[in-house]
PDB file of C-alpha atoms in Angstrom:
ATOM      1  CA  MET A   1      17.536  27.647  48.667  1.00  0.00           C
ATOM      2  CA  THR A   2      18.736  29.067  45.350  1.00  0.00           C
ATOM      3  CA  THR A   3      22.028  27.189  45.661  1.00  0.00           C
ATOM      4  CA  THR A   4      20.196  23.949  46.407  1.00  0.00           C
ATOM      5  CA  MET A   5      17.968  24.404  43.361  1.00  0.00           C
ATOM      6  CA  LEU A   6      20.911  25.158  41.074  1.00  0.00           C
ATOM      7  CA  ASP A   7      22.856  22.172  42.388  1.00  0.00           C
ATOM      8  CA  SER A   8      19.792  19.950  41.945  1.00  0.00           C
ATOM      9  CA  VAL A   9      19.483  21.089  38.329  1.00  0.00           C
ATOM     10  CA  THR A  10      23.154  20.255  37.787  1.00  0.00           C
ATOM     11  CA  MET A  11      22.648  16.779  39.233  1.00  0.00           C
ATOM     12  CA  PHE A  12      19.549  16.377  37.079  1.00  0.00           C
ATOM     13  CA  ARG A  13      21.600  17.167  33.975  1.00  0.00           C
ATOM     14  CA  ARG A  14      24.099  14.522  35.060  1.00  0.00           C
ATOM     15  CA  ASP A  15      21.271  12.019  35.508  1.00  0.00           C
ATOM     16  CA  LEU A  16      19.915  12.884  32.060  1.00  0.00           C
ATOM     17  CA  LYS A  17      23.301  12.265  30.439  1.00  0.00           C
ATOM     18  CA  HIS A  18      23.535   8.885  32.154  1.00  0.00           C
ATOM     19  CA  ALA A  19      20.045   7.986  30.920  1.00  0.00           C
ATOM     20  CA  MET A  20      21.068   8.861  27.366  1.00  0.00           C
ATOM     21  CA  ARG A  21      24.243   6.779  27.651  1.00  0.00           C
ATOM     22  CA  PHE A  22      22.387   3.756  29.049  1.00  0.00           C
ATOM     23  CA  PRO A  23      18.932   3.898  27.452  1.00  0.00           C
ATOM     24  CA  MET A  24      18.166   0.214  28.005  1.00  0.00           C
ATOM     25  CA  MET A  25      17.431   0.788  31.697  1.00  0.00           C
ATOM     26  CA  THR A  26      14.704   3.247  30.732  1.00  0.00           C
ATOM     27  CA  VAL A  27      13.461   1.065  27.895  1.00  0.00           C
ATOM     28  CA  SER A  28      13.203  -1.981  30.155  1.00  0.00           C
ATOM     29  CA  GLY A  29      10.970  -0.080  32.574  1.00  0.00           C
ATOM     30  CA  ILE A  30       8.627   0.935  29.757  1.00  0.00           C
ATOM     31  CA  GLY A  31       8.760  -2.513  28.176  1.00  0.00           C
ATOM     32  CA  THR A  32       7.662  -4.299  31.345  1.00  0.00           C
ATOM     33  CA  ALA A  33       4.439  -2.289  31.585  1.00  0.00           C
ATOM     34  CA  VAL A  34       3.730  -2.697  27.867  1.00  0.00           C
ATOM     35  CA  ILE A  35       4.317  -6.475  28.048  1.00  0.00           C
ATOM     36  CA  PHE A  36       1.864  -6.774  30.952  1.00  0.00           C
ATOM     37  CA  LEU A  37      -0.657  -4.733  28.982  1.00  0.00           C
ATOM     38  CA  LEU A  38      -0.312  -6.961  25.926  1.00  0.00           C
ATOM     39  CA  LEU A  39      -0.407 -10.105  28.065  1.00  0.00           C
ATOM     40  CA  PHE A  40      -3.490  -9.315  30.112  1.00  0.00           C
ATOM     41  CA  VAL A  41      -5.447  -7.681  27.299  1.00  0.00           C
ATOM     42  CA  GLY A  42      -4.385  -9.836  24.366  1.00  0.00           C
ATOM     43  CA  VAL A  43      -4.070 -13.215  26.088  1.00  0.00           C
ATOM     44  CA  PHE A  44      -6.176 -13.226  29.259  1.00  0.00           C
ATOM     45  CA  GLY A  45      -8.561 -10.369  28.553  1.00  0.00           C
ATOM     46  CA  ASP A  46     -11.600 -12.231  27.240  1.00  0.00           C
ATOM     47  CA  ALA A  47     -11.528 -14.875  29.967  1.00  0.00           C
ATOM     48  CA  LEU A  48     -10.876 -12.499  32.854  1.00  0.00           C
ATOM     49  CA  GLY A  49     -13.382  -9.945  31.654  1.00  0.00           C
ATOM     50  CA  ALA A  50     -16.136 -12.482  31.188  1.00  0.00           C
ATOM     51  CA  ASP A  51     -15.560 -14.488  34.380  1.00  0.00           C
ATOM     52  CA  PHE A  52     -14.521 -11.943  37.001  1.00  0.00           C
ATOM     53  CA  LEU A  53     -15.725  -8.445  36.146  1.00  0.00           C
ATOM     54  CA  PRO A  54     -19.111  -7.526  37.624  1.00  0.00           C
ATOM     55  CA  ALA A  55     -22.024  -6.731  35.341  1.00  0.00           C
ATOM     56  CA  GLY A  56     -21.817  -3.191  33.992  1.00  0.00           C
ATOM     57  CA  ALA A  57     -18.058  -2.902  34.571  1.00  0.00           C
ATOM     58  CA  GLY A  58     -17.460  -2.441  30.843  1.00  0.00           C
ATOM     59  CA  ARG A  59     -14.662  -3.879  28.744  1.00  0.00           C
ATOM     60  CA  TYR A  60     -11.657  -5.499  30.369  1.00  0.00           C
ATOM     61  CA  ILE A  61      -9.132  -3.218  28.624  1.00  0.00           C
ATOM     62  CA  ASP A  62     -10.838  -0.183  30.154  1.00  0.00           C
ATOM     63  CA  TYR A  63     -10.737  -1.860  33.554  1.00  0.00           C
ATOM     64  CA  VAL A  64      -7.107  -2.985  33.457  1.00  0.00           C
ATOM     65  CA  THR A  65      -5.359  -0.048  31.760  1.00  0.00           C
ATOM     66  CA  PRO A  66      -5.387   2.305  34.796  1.00  0.00           C
ATOM     67  CA  GLY A  67      -3.617  -0.400  36.809  1.00  0.00           C
ATOM     68  CA  ILE A  68      -1.038  -0.909  34.065  1.00  0.00           C
ATOM     69  CA  ILE A  69      -0.440   2.854  33.952  1.00  0.00           C
ATOM     70  CA  LEU A  70       0.372   2.847  37.658  1.00  0.00           C
ATOM     71  CA  MET A  71       2.510  -0.249  37.218  1.00  0.00           C
ATOM     72  CA  ALA A  72       4.657   1.865  34.865  1.00  0.00           C
ATOM     73  CA  ALA A  73       5.460   4.083  37.856  1.00  0.00           C
ATOM     74  CA  GLY A  74       6.790   1.061  39.719  1.00  0.00           C
ATOM     75  CA  THR A  75       8.764  -0.430  36.839  1.00  0.00           C
ATOM     76  CA  GLY A  76      10.616   2.839  36.390  1.00  0.00           C
ATOM     77  CA  THR A  77      12.013   2.646  39.922  1.00  0.00           C
ATOM     78  CA  ALA A  78      14.537  -0.101  39.146  1.00  0.00           C
ATOM     79  CA  ALA A  79      16.747   2.219  37.076  1.00  0.00           C
ATOM     80  CA  THR A  80      16.734   4.799  39.878  1.00  0.00           C
ATOM     81  CA  ALA A  81      17.677   2.274  42.571  1.00  0.00           C
ATOM     82  CA  ILE A  82      20.432   0.814  40.381  1.00  0.00           C
ATOM     83  CA  LYS A  83      21.961   4.175  39.474  1.00  0.00           C
ATOM     84  CA  ILE A  84      21.980   5.369  43.066  1.00  0.00           C
ATOM     85  CA  ASN A  85      23.581   2.110  44.168  1.00  0.00           C
ATOM     86  CA  GLN A  86      26.246   2.387  41.468  1.00  0.00           C
ATOM     87  CA  ASP A  87      27.079   5.923  42.581  1.00  0.00           C
ATOM     88  CA  MET A  88      27.440   4.715  46.155  1.00  0.00           C
ATOM     89  CA  THR A  89      29.455   1.570  45.474  1.00  0.00           C
ATOM     90  CA  GLU A  90      31.750   3.243  42.920  1.00  0.00           C
ATOM     91  CA  GLY A  91      32.549   6.123  45.261  1.00  0.00           C
ATOM     92  CA  ILE A  92      30.901   8.849  43.159  1.00  0.00           C
ATOM     93  CA  ILE A  93      28.725  10.070  45.998  1.00  0.00           C
ATOM     94  CA  SER A  94      31.704  10.068  48.373  1.00  0.00           C
ATOM     95  CA  ARG A  95      33.520  12.403  45.983  1.00  0.00           C
ATOM     96  CA  LEU A  96      30.443  14.598  45.568  1.00  0.00           C
ATOM     97  CA  ARG A  97      30.238  14.930  49.347  1.00  0.00           C
ATOM     98  CA  THR A  98      33.654  16.608  49.347  1.00  0.00           C
ATOM     99  CA  MET A  99      32.537  19.234  46.833  1.00  0.00           C
ATOM    100  CA  SER A 100      30.909  22.553  47.653  1.00  0.00           C
ATOM    101  CA  ILE A 101      27.373  21.562  46.681  1.00  0.00           C
ATOM    102  CA  ALA A 102      24.135  21.137  48.588  1.00  0.00           C
ATOM    103  CA  ARG A 103      24.211  17.618  50.025  1.00  0.00           C
ATOM    104  CA  MET A 104      20.661  16.563  49.198  1.00  0.00           C
ATOM    105  CA  SER A 105      20.900  17.938  45.652  1.00  0.00           C
ATOM    106  CA  VAL A 106      22.697  14.714  44.671  1.00  0.00           C
ATOM    107  CA  LEU A 107      19.568  12.728  45.478  1.00  0.00           C
ATOM    108  CA  THR A 108      17.083  15.397  44.426  1.00  0.00           C
ATOM    109  CA  GLY A 109      18.575  15.535  40.938  1.00  0.00           C
ATOM    110  CA  GLN A 110      18.061  11.781  40.599  1.00  0.00           C
ATOM    111  CA  VAL A 111      14.452  12.095  41.770  1.00  0.00           C
ATOM    112  CA  ILE A 112      13.680  14.877  39.281  1.00  0.00           C
ATOM    113  CA  GLY A 113      15.229  12.879  36.439  1.00  0.00           C
ATOM    114  CA  SER A 114      13.330   9.719  37.351  1.00  0.00           C
ATOM    115  CA  LEU A 115      10.050  11.611  37.691  1.00  0.00           C
ATOM    116  CA  ILE A 116      10.379  13.199  34.241  1.00  0.00           C
ATOM    117  CA  ARG A 117      11.432   9.931  32.573  1.00  0.00           C
ATOM    118  CA  THR A 118       8.529   8.049  34.113  1.00  0.00           C
ATOM    119  CA  LEU A 119       5.997  10.722  33.129  1.00  0.00           C
ATOM    120  CA  LEU A 120       7.276  10.538  29.551  1.00  0.00           C
ATOM    121  CA  SER A 121       7.349   6.742  29.506  1.00  0.00           C
ATOM    122  CA  VAL A 122       3.718   6.462  30.574  1.00  0.00           C
ATOM    123  CA  ILE A 123       2.766   8.325  27.396  1.00  0.00           C
ATOM    124  CA  LEU A 124       3.975   5.318  25.404  1.00  0.00           C
ATOM    125  CA  VAL A 125       2.004   2.948  27.625  1.00  0.00           C
ATOM    126  CA  VAL A 126      -1.147   5.015  27.083  1.00  0.00           C
ATOM    127  CA  LEU A 127      -0.568   5.131  23.321  1.00  0.00           C
ATOM    128  CA  VAL A 128      -0.270   1.329  23.189  1.00  0.00           C
ATOM    129  CA  ALA A 129      -3.437   1.013  25.287  1.00  0.00           C
ATOM    130  CA  LEU A 130      -5.299   3.364  22.925  1.00  0.00           C
ATOM    131  CA  ALA A 131      -4.119   1.312  19.949  1.00  0.00           C
ATOM    132  CA  LEU A 132      -5.522  -1.816  21.644  1.00  0.00           C
ATOM    133  CA  GLY A 133      -8.908  -0.180  22.191  1.00  0.00           C
ATOM    134  CA  PHE A 134      -8.686   1.710  25.486  1.00  0.00           C
ATOM    135  CA  ARG A 135     -11.302   4.474  25.441  1.00  0.00           C
ATOM    136  CA  PRO A 136     -11.283   6.771  28.489  1.00  0.00           C
ATOM    137  CA  SER A 137     -14.222   9.108  29.036  1.00  0.00           C
ATOM    138  CA  ALA A 138     -12.480  11.715  31.191  1.00  0.00           C
ATOM    139  CA  THR A 139     -12.943  15.466  30.894  1.00  0.00           C
ATOM    140  CA  PRO A 140      -9.883  17.757  30.570  1.00  0.00           C
ATOM    141  CA  VAL A 141     -10.056  18.473  34.308  1.00  0.00           C
ATOM    142  CA  GLU A 142     -10.219  14.766  35.096  1.00  0.00           C
ATOM    143  CA  TYR A 143      -7.217  14.130  32.826  1.00  0.00           C
ATOM    144  CA  LEU A 144      -5.234  16.718  34.772  1.00  0.00           C
ATOM    145  CA  ALA A 145      -6.333  15.163  38.058  1.00  0.00           C
ATOM    146  CA  ALA A 146      -5.312  11.709  36.781  1.00  0.00           C
ATOM    147  CA  LEU A 147      -1.907  13.091  35.810  1.00  0.00           C
ATOM    148  CA  GLY A 148      -1.581  14.547  39.293  1.00  0.00           C
ATOM    149  CA  VAL A 149      -2.376  11.173  40.885  1.00  0.00           C
ATOM    150  CA  PHE A 150       0.210   9.454  38.703  1.00  0.00           C
ATOM    151  CA  ALA A 151       2.824  12.125  39.468  1.00  0.00           C
ATOM    152  CA  MET A 152       2.204  11.820  43.222  1.00  0.00           C
ATOM    153  CA  LEU A 153       2.683   8.076  43.169  1.00  0.00           C
ATOM    154  CA  THR A 154       5.768   8.330  40.954  1.00  0.00           C
ATOM    155  CA  PHE A 155       7.316  10.903  43.295  1.00  0.00           C
ATOM    156  CA  ALA A 156       6.671   8.694  46.321  1.00  0.00           C
ATOM    157  CA  LEU A 157       7.971   5.508  44.706  1.00  0.00           C
ATOM    158  CA  THR A 158      11.060   7.301  43.400  1.00  0.00           C
ATOM    159  CA  TRP A 159      12.108   8.331  46.901  1.00  0.00           C
ATOM    160  CA  LEU A 160      11.621   4.741  48.057  1.00  0.00           C
ATOM    161  CA  ALA A 161      13.765   3.569  45.126  1.00  0.00           C
ATOM    162  CA  VAL A 162      16.487   6.033  46.136  1.00  0.00           C
ATOM    163  CA  SER A 163      16.382   4.528  49.634  1.00  0.00           C
ATOM    164  CA  PHE A 164      16.662   1.013  48.212  1.00  0.00           C
ATOM    165  CA  GLY A 165      19.730   2.038  46.224  1.00  0.00           C
ATOM    166  CA  LEU A 166      21.356   3.536  49.308  1.00  0.00           C
ATOM    167  CA  ALA A 167      20.393   0.673  51.637  1.00  0.00           C
ATOM    168  CA  THR A 168      21.874  -2.165  49.582  1.00  0.00           C
ATOM    169  CA  LYS A 169      25.502  -2.979  48.869  1.00  0.00           C
ATOM    170  CA  THR A 170      25.097  -4.389  45.371  1.00  0.00           C
ATOM    171  CA  VAL A 171      23.232  -3.550  42.176  1.00  0.00           C
ATOM    172  CA  ALA A 172      21.483  -6.921  42.379  1.00  0.00           C
ATOM    173  CA  GLY A 173      20.204  -6.087  45.847  1.00  0.00           C
ATOM    174  CA  ALA A 174      18.904  -2.700  44.732  1.00  0.00           C
ATOM    175  CA  ASN A 175      17.138  -4.261  41.768  1.00  0.00           C
ATOM    176  CA  SER A 176      15.632  -6.999  43.927  1.00  0.00           C
ATOM    177  CA  LEU A 177      14.159  -4.528  46.407  1.00  0.00           C
ATOM    178  CA  SER A 178      12.663  -2.466  43.595  1.00  0.00           C
ATOM    179  CA  LEU A 179      10.729  -5.557  42.454  1.00  0.00           C
ATOM    180  CA  ILE A 180       8.435  -4.983  45.446  1.00  0.00           C
ATOM    181  CA  LEU A 181       7.271  -1.706  43.911  1.00  0.00           C
ATOM    182  CA  GLN A 182       7.010  -3.216  40.432  1.00  0.00           C
ATOM    183  CA  PHE A 183       4.894  -6.253  41.229  1.00  0.00           C
ATOM    184  CA  LEU A 184       2.817  -5.182  44.239  1.00  0.00           C
ATOM    185  CA  PRO A 185       0.045  -4.113  41.793  1.00  0.00           C
ATOM    186  CA  LEU A 186      -0.425  -7.809  40.963  1.00  0.00           C
ATOM    187  CA  ILE A 187      -2.080  -8.198  44.384  1.00  0.00           C
ATOM    188  CA  SER A 188      -4.443  -5.256  44.080  1.00  0.00           C
ATOM    189  CA  SER A 189      -7.537  -4.290  42.117  1.00  0.00           C
ATOM    190  CA  ALA A 190      -5.397  -3.603  39.033  1.00  0.00           C
ATOM    191  CA  PHE A 191      -6.317  -6.794  37.174  1.00  0.00           C
ATOM    192  CA  LEU A 192      -9.284  -8.223  39.065  1.00  0.00           C
ATOM    193  CA  PRO A 193     -11.831  -6.911  41.575  1.00  0.00           C
ATOM    194  CA  THR A 194     -10.692  -7.699  45.093  1.00  0.00           C
ATOM    195  CA  GLY A 195     -14.012  -9.431  45.743  1.00  0.00           C
ATOM    196  CA  SER A 196     -13.016 -12.238  43.368  1.00  0.00           C
ATOM    197  CA  MET A 197      -9.950 -13.116  45.467  1.00  0.00           C
ATOM    198  CA  PRO A 198      -9.636 -15.515  48.430  1.00  0.00           C
ATOM    199  CA  ALA A 199     -10.451 -13.878  51.754  1.00  0.00           C
ATOM    200  CA  GLY A 200      -6.909 -13.334  53.032  1.00  0.00           C
ATOM    201  CA  VAL A 201      -5.598 -12.137  49.698  1.00  0.00           C
ATOM    202  CA  ALA A 202      -8.633  -9.870  49.256  1.00  0.00           C
ATOM    203  CA  TRP A 203      -8.007  -8.231  52.643  1.00  0.00           C
ATOM    204  CA  PHE A 204      -4.394  -7.486  51.717  1.00  0.00           C
ATOM    205  CA  ALA A 205      -5.364  -6.237  48.253  1.00  0.00           C
ATOM    206  CA  GLU A 206      -7.976  -3.888  49.673  1.00  0.00           C
ATOM    207  CA  HIS A 207      -5.650  -2.382  52.278  1.00  0.00           C
ATOM    208  CA  GLN A 208      -2.375  -2.043  50.372  1.00  0.00           C
ATOM    209  CA  PRO A 209      -1.413   1.370  48.890  1.00  0.00           C
ATOM    210  CA  TYR A 210      -1.932   0.609  45.204  1.00  0.00           C
ATOM    211  CA  THR A 211      -5.622  -0.305  45.345  1.00  0.00           C
ATOM    212  CA  PRO A 212      -7.103   3.096  46.347  1.00  0.00           C
ATOM    213  CA  ILE A 213      -4.738   4.844  43.939  1.00  0.00           C
ATOM    214  CA  ILE A 214      -5.821   2.522  41.101  1.00  0.00           C
ATOM    215  CA  GLU A 215      -9.495   3.039  41.972  1.00  0.00           C
ATOM    216  CA  THR A 216      -8.974   6.799  41.960  1.00  0.00           C
ATOM    217  CA  LEU A 217      -7.245   6.754  38.583  1.00  0.00           C
ATOM    218  CA  ARG A 218      -9.855   4.362  37.167  1.00  0.00           C
ATOM    219  CA  GLY A 219     -12.658   6.587  38.398  1.00  0.00           C
ATOM    220  CA  LEU A 220     -11.099   9.701  36.876  1.00  0.00           C
ATOM    221  CA  LEU A 221     -10.409   8.105  33.504  1.00  0.00           C
ATOM    222  CA  MET A 222     -13.532   5.972  33.132  1.00  0.00           C
ATOM    223  CA  GLY A 223     -16.120   7.951  35.082  1.00  0.00           C
ATOM    224  CA  SER A 224     -16.722   5.264  37.713  1.00  0.00           C
ATOM    225  CA  GLY A 225     -17.224   6.018  41.376  1.00  0.00           C
ATOM    226  CA  ILE A 226     -14.236   7.016  43.489  1.00  0.00           C
ATOM    227  CA  GLY A 227     -15.688   7.437  46.973  1.00  0.00           C
ATOM    228  CA  ASP A 228     -13.059   7.923  49.664  1.00  0.00           C
ATOM    229  CA  ALA A 229     -10.341   6.306  47.529  1.00  0.00           C
ATOM    230  CA  ALA A 230      -9.027   9.744  46.538  1.00  0.00           C
ATOM    231  CA  TRP A 231      -8.304  10.682  50.158  1.00  0.00           C
ATOM    232  CA  TRP A 232      -6.653   7.326  50.803  1.00  0.00           C
ATOM    233  CA  SER A 233      -4.558   7.852  47.656  1.00  0.00           C
ATOM    234  CA  ILE A 234      -3.314  11.228  48.826  1.00  0.00           C
ATOM    235  CA  GLY A 235      -2.608   9.872  52.280  1.00  0.00           C
ATOM    236  CA  TRP A 236      -0.667   6.873  51.015  1.00  0.00           C
ATOM    237  CA  CYS A 237       1.390   8.998  48.615  1.00  0.00           C
ATOM    238  CA  VAL A 238       2.275  11.453  51.400  1.00  0.00           C
ATOM    239  CA  VAL A 239       3.242   8.627  53.769  1.00  0.00           C
ATOM    240  CA  LEU A 240       5.325   6.779  51.172  1.00  0.00           C
ATOM    241  CA  ALA A 241       7.048   9.937  49.943  1.00  0.00           C
ATOM    242  CA  GLY A 242       7.794  11.094  53.497  1.00  0.00           C
ATOM    243  CA  ALA A 243       9.087   7.680  54.555  1.00  0.00           C
ATOM    244  CA  GLY A 244      11.228   7.378  51.432  1.00  0.00           C
ATOM    245  CA  PHE A 245      12.681  10.869  51.809  1.00  0.00           C
ATOM    246  CA  LEU A 246      13.510  10.511  55.509  1.00  0.00           C
ATOM    247  CA  TRP A 247      14.990   7.042  55.004  1.00  0.00           C
ATOM    248  CA  ALA A 248      17.061   8.239  52.038  1.00  0.00           C
ATOM    249  CA  ARG A 249      18.311  11.250  53.967  1.00  0.00           C
ATOM    250  CA  TYR A 250      19.310   9.074  56.922  1.00  0.00           C
ATOM    251  CA  LEU A 251      21.134   6.585  54.703  1.00  0.00           C
ATOM    252  CA  TYR A 252      22.839   9.312  52.715  1.00  0.00           C
ATOM    253  CA  ASP A 253      24.160  11.090  55.804  1.00  0.00           C
ATOM    254  CA  ARG A 254      25.217   7.854  57.524  1.00  0.00           C
ATOM    255  CA  PRO A 255      28.849   6.776  56.941  1.00  0.00           C
ATOM    256  CA  ARG A 256      28.867   3.770  54.632  1.00  0.00           C
ATOM    257  CA  LYS A 257      30.386   0.570  56.026  1.00  0.00           C
ATOM    258  CA  GLY A 258      32.156  -2.000  53.963  1.00  0.00           C
TER     259      GLY A 258
END
């Protein structure tokens, strides 16, 4: 266990150096979430808030910001999927396999690096939201719980991104798969209540993973009701993280063809 931890730290340091050498991949992930925040608050906010939010829901920026925060977790996955794919296609991982290091530490180091970068990047998103007028009413305990929810989702999505990078043969393919995680919040309760959507779309929005996680984060930050959304959030994060980890482990151990 100690060897695995030390090797994972070494791989994390390698990931950090790569992030510093190619900062635009990190910046693009942050920029996407910020652009959506500016777009929906600055351009569509008045119309959407007036026409679609139920009475008593408050201001649109307070409604939409929790969804944008979680979108930042998804936009950060593209860099992870791309870097893993580059390591596979350029033969780096093949060379690491021949070295005396814990096998899974190669992937674990990437996951730790991505998790830390995403947690730091969301600070910028929150700062922009505060500058635009976002005013959460959470207590210190609720802030910590909200951070825990965000960290759980980021951890789960990062393992899925690692799997995408291992499953595809090109950088373009890895990036394309990661778009699923980036834009799935668009069909959720992130921007509009699901009740305002057409029946089929509303059913999907209500039952996809992002919606209960968004409702949990929104409830923690804004003091609205959470109900059973918290338990669904935990369950979805566990399922997604477990599926991503097992898939990544299978792909990593499988001999690569072509």
